[in-house]
Short mmCIF file of C-alpha atoms in Angstrom, two decimals:
data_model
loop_
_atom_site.label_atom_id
_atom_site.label_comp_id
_atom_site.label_asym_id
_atom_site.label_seq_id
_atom_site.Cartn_x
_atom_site.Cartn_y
_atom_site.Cartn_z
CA UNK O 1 146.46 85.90 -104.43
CA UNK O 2 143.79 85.85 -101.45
CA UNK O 3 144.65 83.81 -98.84
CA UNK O 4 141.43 83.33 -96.55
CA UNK O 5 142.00 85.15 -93.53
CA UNK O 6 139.30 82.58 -91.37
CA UNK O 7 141.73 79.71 -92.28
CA UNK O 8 144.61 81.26 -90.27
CA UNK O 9 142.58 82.23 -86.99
CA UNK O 10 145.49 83.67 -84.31
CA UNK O 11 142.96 82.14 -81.38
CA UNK O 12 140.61 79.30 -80.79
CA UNK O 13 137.98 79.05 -78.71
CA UNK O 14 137.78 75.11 -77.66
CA UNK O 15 141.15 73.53 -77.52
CA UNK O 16 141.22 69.81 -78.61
CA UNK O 17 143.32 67.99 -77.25
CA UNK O 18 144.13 65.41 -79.58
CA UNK O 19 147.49 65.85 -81.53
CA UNK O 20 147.32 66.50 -85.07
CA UNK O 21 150.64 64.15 -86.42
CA UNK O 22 150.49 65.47 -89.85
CA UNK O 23 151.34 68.91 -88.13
CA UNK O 24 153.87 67.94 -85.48
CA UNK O 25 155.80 65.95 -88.70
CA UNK O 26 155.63 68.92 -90.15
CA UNK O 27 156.86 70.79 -87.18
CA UNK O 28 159.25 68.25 -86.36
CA UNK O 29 161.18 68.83 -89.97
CA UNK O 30 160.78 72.48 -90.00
CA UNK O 31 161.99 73.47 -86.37
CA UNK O 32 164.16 71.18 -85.93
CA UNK O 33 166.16 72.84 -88.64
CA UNK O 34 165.35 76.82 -87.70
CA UNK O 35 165.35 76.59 -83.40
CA UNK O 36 168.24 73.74 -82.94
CA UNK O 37 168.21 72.04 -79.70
CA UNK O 38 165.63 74.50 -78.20
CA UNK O 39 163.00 73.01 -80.49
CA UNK O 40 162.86 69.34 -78.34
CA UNK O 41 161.95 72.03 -75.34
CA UNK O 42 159.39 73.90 -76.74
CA UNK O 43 157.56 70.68 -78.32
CA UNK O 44 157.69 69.19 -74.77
CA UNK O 45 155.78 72.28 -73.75
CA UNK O 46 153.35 72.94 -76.95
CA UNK O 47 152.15 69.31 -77.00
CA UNK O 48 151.42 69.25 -72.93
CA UNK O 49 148.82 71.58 -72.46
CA UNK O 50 148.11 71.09 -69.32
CA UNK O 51 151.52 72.72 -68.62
CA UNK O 52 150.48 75.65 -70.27
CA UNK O 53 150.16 79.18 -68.15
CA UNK O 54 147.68 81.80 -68.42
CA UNK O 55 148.49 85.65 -67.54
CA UNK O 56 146.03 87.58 -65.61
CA UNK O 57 145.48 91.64 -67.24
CA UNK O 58 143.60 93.76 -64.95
CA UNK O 59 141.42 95.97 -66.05
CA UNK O 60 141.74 99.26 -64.82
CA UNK O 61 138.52 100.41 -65.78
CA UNK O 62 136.32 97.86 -63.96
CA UNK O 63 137.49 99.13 -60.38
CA UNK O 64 138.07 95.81 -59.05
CA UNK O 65 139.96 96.42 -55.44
CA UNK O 66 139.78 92.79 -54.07
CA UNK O 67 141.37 91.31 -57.39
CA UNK O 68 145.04 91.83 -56.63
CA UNK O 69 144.78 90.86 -53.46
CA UNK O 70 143.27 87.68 -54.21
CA UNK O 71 145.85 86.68 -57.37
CA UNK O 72 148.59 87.22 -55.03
CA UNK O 73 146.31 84.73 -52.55
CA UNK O 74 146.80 82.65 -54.83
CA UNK O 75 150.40 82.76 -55.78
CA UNK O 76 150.26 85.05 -58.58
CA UNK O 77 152.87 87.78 -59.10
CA UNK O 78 153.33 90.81 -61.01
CA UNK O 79 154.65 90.05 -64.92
CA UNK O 80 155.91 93.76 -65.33
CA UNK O 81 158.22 95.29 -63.59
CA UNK O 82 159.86 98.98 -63.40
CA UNK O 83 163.14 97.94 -65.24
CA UNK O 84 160.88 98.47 -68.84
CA UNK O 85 161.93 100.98 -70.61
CA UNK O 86 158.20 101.93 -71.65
CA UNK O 87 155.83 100.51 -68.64
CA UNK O 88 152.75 102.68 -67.79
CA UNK O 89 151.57 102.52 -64.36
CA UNK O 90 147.86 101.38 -65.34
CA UNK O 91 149.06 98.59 -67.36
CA UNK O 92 148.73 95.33 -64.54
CA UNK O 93 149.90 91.95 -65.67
CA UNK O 94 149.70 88.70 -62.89
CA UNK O 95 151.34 85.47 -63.35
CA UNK O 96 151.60 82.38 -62.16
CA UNK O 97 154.73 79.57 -62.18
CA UNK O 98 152.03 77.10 -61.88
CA UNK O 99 150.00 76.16 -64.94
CA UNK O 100 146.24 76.81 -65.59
CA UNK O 101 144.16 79.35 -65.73
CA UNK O 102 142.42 81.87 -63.34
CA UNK O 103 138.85 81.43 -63.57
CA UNK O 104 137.31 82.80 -66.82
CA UNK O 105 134.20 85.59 -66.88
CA UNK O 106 131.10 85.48 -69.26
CA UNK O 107 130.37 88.76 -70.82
CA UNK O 108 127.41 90.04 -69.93
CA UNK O 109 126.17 93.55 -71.76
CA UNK O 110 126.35 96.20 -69.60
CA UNK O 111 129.06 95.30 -67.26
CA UNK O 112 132.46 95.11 -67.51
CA UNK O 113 134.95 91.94 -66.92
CA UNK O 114 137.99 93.12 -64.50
CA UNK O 115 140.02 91.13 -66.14
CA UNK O 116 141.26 89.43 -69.52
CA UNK O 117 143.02 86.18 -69.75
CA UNK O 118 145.65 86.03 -72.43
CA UNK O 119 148.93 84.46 -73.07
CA UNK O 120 151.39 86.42 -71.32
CA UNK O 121 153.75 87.56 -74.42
CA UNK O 122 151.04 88.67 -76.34
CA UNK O 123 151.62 91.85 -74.38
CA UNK O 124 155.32 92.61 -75.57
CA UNK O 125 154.31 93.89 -78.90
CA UNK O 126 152.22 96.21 -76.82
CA UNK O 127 154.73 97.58 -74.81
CA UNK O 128 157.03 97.52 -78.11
CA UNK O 129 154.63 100.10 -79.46
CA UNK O 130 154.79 102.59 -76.53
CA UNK O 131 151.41 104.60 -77.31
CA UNK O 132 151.22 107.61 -75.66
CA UNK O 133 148.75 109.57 -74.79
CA UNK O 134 146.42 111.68 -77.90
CA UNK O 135 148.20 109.55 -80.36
CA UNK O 136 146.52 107.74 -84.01
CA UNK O 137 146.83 104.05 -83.35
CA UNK O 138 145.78 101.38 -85.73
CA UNK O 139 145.75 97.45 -84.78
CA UNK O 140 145.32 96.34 -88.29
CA UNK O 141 144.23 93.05 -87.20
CA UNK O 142 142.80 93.49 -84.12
CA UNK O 143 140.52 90.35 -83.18
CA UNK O 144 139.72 89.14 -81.10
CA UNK O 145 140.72 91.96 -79.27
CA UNK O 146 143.33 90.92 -76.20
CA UNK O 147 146.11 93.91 -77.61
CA UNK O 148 143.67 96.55 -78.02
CA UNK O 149 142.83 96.38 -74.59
CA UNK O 150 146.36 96.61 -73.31
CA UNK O 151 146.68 99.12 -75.56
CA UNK O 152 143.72 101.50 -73.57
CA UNK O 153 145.38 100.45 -70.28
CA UNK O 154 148.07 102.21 -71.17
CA UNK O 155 147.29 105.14 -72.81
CA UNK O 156 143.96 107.28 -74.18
CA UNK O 157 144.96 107.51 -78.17
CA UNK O 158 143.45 110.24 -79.61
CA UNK O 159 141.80 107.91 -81.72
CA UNK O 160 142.20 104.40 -82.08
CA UNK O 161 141.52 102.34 -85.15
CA UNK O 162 140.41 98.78 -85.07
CA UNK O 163 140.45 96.45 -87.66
CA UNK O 164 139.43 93.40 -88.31
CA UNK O 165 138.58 91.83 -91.53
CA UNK O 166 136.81 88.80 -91.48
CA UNK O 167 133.22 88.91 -90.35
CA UNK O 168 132.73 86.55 -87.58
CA UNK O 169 136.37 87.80 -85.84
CA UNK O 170 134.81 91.20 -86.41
CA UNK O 171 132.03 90.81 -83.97
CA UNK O 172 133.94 88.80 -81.78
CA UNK O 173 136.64 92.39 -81.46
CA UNK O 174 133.47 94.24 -80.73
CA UNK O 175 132.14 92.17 -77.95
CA UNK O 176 135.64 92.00 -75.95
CA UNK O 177 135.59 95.89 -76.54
CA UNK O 178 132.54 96.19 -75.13
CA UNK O 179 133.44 94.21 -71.83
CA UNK O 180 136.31 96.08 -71.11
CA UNK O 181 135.88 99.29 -71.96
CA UNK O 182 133.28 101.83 -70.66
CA UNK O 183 130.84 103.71 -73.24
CA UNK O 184 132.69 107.10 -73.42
CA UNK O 185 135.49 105.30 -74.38
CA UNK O 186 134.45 103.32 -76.61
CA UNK O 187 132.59 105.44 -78.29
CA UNK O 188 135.82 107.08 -79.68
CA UNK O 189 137.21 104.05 -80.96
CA UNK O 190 136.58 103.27 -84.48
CA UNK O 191 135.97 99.82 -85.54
CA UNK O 192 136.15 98.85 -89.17
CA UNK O 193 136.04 95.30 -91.30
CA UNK O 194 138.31 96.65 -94.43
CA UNK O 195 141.24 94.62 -95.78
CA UNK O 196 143.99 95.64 -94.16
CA UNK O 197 145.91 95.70 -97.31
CA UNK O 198 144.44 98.49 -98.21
CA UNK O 199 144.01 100.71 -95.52
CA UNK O 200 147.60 102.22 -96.50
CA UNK O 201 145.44 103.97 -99.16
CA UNK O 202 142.59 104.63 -97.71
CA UNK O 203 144.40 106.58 -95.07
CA UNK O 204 148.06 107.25 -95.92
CA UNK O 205 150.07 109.05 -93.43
CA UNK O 206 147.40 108.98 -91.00
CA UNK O 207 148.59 107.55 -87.66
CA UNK O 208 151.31 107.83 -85.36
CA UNK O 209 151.26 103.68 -84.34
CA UNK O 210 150.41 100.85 -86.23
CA UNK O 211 149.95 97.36 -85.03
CA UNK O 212 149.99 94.84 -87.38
CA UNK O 213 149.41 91.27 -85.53
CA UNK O 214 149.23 89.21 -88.65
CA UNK O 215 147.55 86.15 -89.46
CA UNK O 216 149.95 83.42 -89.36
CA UNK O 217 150.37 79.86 -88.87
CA UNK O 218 148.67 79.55 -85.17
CA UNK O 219 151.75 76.42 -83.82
CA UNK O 220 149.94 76.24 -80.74
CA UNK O 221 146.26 75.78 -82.34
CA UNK O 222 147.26 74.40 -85.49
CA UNK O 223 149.26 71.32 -83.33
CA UNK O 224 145.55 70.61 -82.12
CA UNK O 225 143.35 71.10 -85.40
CA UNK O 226 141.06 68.20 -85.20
CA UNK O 227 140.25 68.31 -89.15
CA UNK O 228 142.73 66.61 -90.61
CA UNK O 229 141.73 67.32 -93.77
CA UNK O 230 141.52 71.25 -92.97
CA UNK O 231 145.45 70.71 -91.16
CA UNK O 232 147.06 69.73 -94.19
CA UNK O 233 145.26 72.45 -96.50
CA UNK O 234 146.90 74.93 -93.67
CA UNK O 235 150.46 73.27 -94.53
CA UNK O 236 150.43 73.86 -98.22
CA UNK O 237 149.21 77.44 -98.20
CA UNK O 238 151.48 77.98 -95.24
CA UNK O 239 154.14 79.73 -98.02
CA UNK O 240 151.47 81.84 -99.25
CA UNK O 241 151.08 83.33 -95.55
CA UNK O 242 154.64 85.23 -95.85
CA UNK O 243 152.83 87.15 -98.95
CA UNK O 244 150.02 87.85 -97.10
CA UNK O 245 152.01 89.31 -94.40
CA UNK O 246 154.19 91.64 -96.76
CA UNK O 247 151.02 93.14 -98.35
CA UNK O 248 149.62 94.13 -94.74
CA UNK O 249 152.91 95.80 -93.77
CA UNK O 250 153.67 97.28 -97.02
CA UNK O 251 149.67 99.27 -96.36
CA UNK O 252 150.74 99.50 -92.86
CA UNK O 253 154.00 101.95 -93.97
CA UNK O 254 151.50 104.13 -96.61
CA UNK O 255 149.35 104.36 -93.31
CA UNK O 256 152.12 105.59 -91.09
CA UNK O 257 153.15 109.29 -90.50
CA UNK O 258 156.95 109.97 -90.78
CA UNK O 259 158.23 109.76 -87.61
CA UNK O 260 155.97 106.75 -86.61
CA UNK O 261 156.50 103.59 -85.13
CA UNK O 262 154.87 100.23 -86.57
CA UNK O 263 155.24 97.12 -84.70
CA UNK O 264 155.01 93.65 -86.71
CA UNK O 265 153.80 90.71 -84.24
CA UNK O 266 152.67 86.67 -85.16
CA UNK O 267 152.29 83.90 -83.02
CA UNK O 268 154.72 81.23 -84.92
CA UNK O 269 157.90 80.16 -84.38
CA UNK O 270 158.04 79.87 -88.28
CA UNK O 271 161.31 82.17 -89.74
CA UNK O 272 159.73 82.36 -93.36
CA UNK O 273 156.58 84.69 -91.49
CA UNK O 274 158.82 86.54 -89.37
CA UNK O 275 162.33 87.49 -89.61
CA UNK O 276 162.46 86.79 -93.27
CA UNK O 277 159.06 88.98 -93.81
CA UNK O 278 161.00 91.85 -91.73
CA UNK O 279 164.11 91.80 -93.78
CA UNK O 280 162.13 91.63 -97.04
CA UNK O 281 159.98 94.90 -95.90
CA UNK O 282 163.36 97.05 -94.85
CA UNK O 283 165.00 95.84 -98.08
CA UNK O 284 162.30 96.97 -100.51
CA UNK O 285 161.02 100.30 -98.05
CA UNK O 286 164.02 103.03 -98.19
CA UNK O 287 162.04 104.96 -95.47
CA UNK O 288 161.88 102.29 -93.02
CA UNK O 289 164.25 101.90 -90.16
CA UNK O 290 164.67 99.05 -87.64
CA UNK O 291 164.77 100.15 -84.09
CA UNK O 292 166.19 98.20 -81.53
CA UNK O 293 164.06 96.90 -78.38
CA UNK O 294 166.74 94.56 -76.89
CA UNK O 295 166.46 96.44 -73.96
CA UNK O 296 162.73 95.55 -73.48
CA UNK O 297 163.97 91.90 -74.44
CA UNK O 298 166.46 91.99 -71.64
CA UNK O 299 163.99 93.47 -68.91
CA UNK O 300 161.71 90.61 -69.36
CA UNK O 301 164.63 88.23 -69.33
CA UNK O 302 163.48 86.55 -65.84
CA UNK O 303 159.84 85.44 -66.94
CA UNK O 304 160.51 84.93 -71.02
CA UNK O 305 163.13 82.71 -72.91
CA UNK O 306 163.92 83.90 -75.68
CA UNK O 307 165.77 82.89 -79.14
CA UNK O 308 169.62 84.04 -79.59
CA UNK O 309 170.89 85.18 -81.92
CA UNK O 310 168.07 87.72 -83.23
CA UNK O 311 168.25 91.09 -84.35
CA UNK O 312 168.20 94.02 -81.77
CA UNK O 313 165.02 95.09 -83.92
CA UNK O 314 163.04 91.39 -82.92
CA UNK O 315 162.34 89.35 -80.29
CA UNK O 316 160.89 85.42 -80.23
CA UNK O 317 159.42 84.66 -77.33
CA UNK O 318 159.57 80.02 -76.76
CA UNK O 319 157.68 78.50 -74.19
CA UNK O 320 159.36 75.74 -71.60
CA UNK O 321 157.86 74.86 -68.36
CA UNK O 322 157.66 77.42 -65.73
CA UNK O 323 157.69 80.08 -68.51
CA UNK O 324 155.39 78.44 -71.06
CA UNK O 325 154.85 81.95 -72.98
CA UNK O 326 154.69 82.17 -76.99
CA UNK O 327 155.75 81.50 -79.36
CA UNK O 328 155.78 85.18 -79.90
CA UNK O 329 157.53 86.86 -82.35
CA UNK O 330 157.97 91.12 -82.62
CA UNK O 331 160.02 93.23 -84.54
CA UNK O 332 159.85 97.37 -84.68
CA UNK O 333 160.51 99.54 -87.41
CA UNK O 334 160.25 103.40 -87.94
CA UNK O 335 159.29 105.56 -90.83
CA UNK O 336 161.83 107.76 -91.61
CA UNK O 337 160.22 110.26 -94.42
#
């Protein structure tokens, strides 16, 4: 079973405003049951968005000087801080306690932005993946791009592999690429439209980290979908997503080395896409290992709330206000043979 990628876009470009009710019932029902009392604190903060915060990643490759200076101006501080037990020193994250958003930049070909705008825990399955320098990386689904640039502020793979699948996302990946990164650089990056189902073999055993950011149900966009119609065609397929998600990570462990890491990210809150897709893959792979990043989890304890009671080998990241990050989920696993 295909389940159309374009229906299950991670990002949207306009935001409407206007609550979708068929989703938030559905919501309502669904989280009420899986996040407890947390849930009434996280709708507060998903259905407000003017509340919401936007992080700040510099771009080291722009040579920006002024910018720092004028986010901390501004009352921005620095998201990272030395504590992490993987933090590269070219990897720059501001934030913000207040909500909105720092100015946005058009891309213009032939310059680069000196910054990216992003939700601020989309960078924790970044630093769960810990590329080092001269290392195979694959982002399985990489558009519209946000991770694979953290990923090149921290490190210079050896090559890097970027996927994206659908068409439109596709060219979307290739235009953030090409305002962050200069030309040498990203002229050894590789960027490819293949299902990522089957990349595992068309290139088994090929790279050292895989990303694999998976479609998913989108709670923040999906609470604002202003086809109603389209909305409640997203809530019945929703159970086919989990499928969708095991096939990508089942071709993500052909397409790791032994040895590897592979990091498993979504943006839902939603247990059937993450935890229980996690447990399914380390039941059914006997070389796959789950390796614990509670210490990242408790490092960023100060500017992300996240859910008890997880696994050391995951972390779900719920927005409230003052910290309205996520939802994020992230789990690690390593390939053992």
């Amino acid at each position: 079973f295909f389940f159309p990628l374009k229906l299950e876009n991670k990002t949207k470009g306009t935001l409407q405003r206007q609550i979708c009710q068929v989703v938030l019932d559905h919501f309502e029902k669904q989280y009420t049951e899986e996040l407890g009392d947390a849930w009434a604190r996280v709708r507060d903060v998903l259905t407000h968005p003017q509340c919401w915060q936007y992080a700040v990643l510099l771009n080291k490759f722009s040579g920006s000087l002024e910018l720092e200076s004028t986010l901390c101006l501004k009352g921005y501080h620095p998201l990272l801080q030395d504590t992490l037990p993987y933090l590269p020193g070219s990897l720059k994250c501001y934030i913000s306690r207040a909500p909105g958003r720092f100015p946005a930049q058009k891309h213009q070909p032939g310059k680069l932005k000196a910054y990216y705008l992003l939700n601020a825990a989309s960078l924790l399955p970044v630093l769960a993946l810990e590329v080092k320098d001269g290392e195979e990386v694959l982002d399985v689904c990489a558009a519209p791009g946000g991770k694979a640039v953290a990923v090149l502020q921290c490190a210079y793979p050896g090559n890097f592999h970027c996927n994206e699948y659908d068409g439109l996302r596709s060219r979307w990946l290739k235009q953030t690429l090409e305002s962050f990164i200069p030309a040498p650089l990203i002229n050894s990056i590789t960027v490819s439209n293949l299902d990522g189902r089957q990349i595992g073999d068309l290139n088994p055993e090929l790279y050292d980290k895989i990303l694999v950011d998976a479609p998913c149900s989108n709670d923040r966009s999906w609470l604002f979908s202003s086809d109603i119609h389209q909305a409640a065609l997203r809530l019945l397929q929703r159970k086919e997503l989990s499928s969708l998600q095991l096939q990508l990570l089942r071709s993500a462990v052909k397409a790791l080395r032994p040895g590897g890491s592979l990091v498993y990210s979504t943006c839902t809150f939603s247990k059937a896409e993450n935890s229980d897709v996690i447990n399914l893959i380390l039941n059914s792979c006997s070389n796959l290992l789950p390796v614990d990043i509670s210490d990242m989890g408790k490092a960023l304890s100060q500017e992300f709330t996240l859910l008890s009671g997880t696994q050391q080998h995951e972390l779900l990241v719920l927005p409230e206000k003052g910290k309205a990050w996520g939802p994020m989920y992230v789990a690690k696993l390593k390939k053992i043979m």
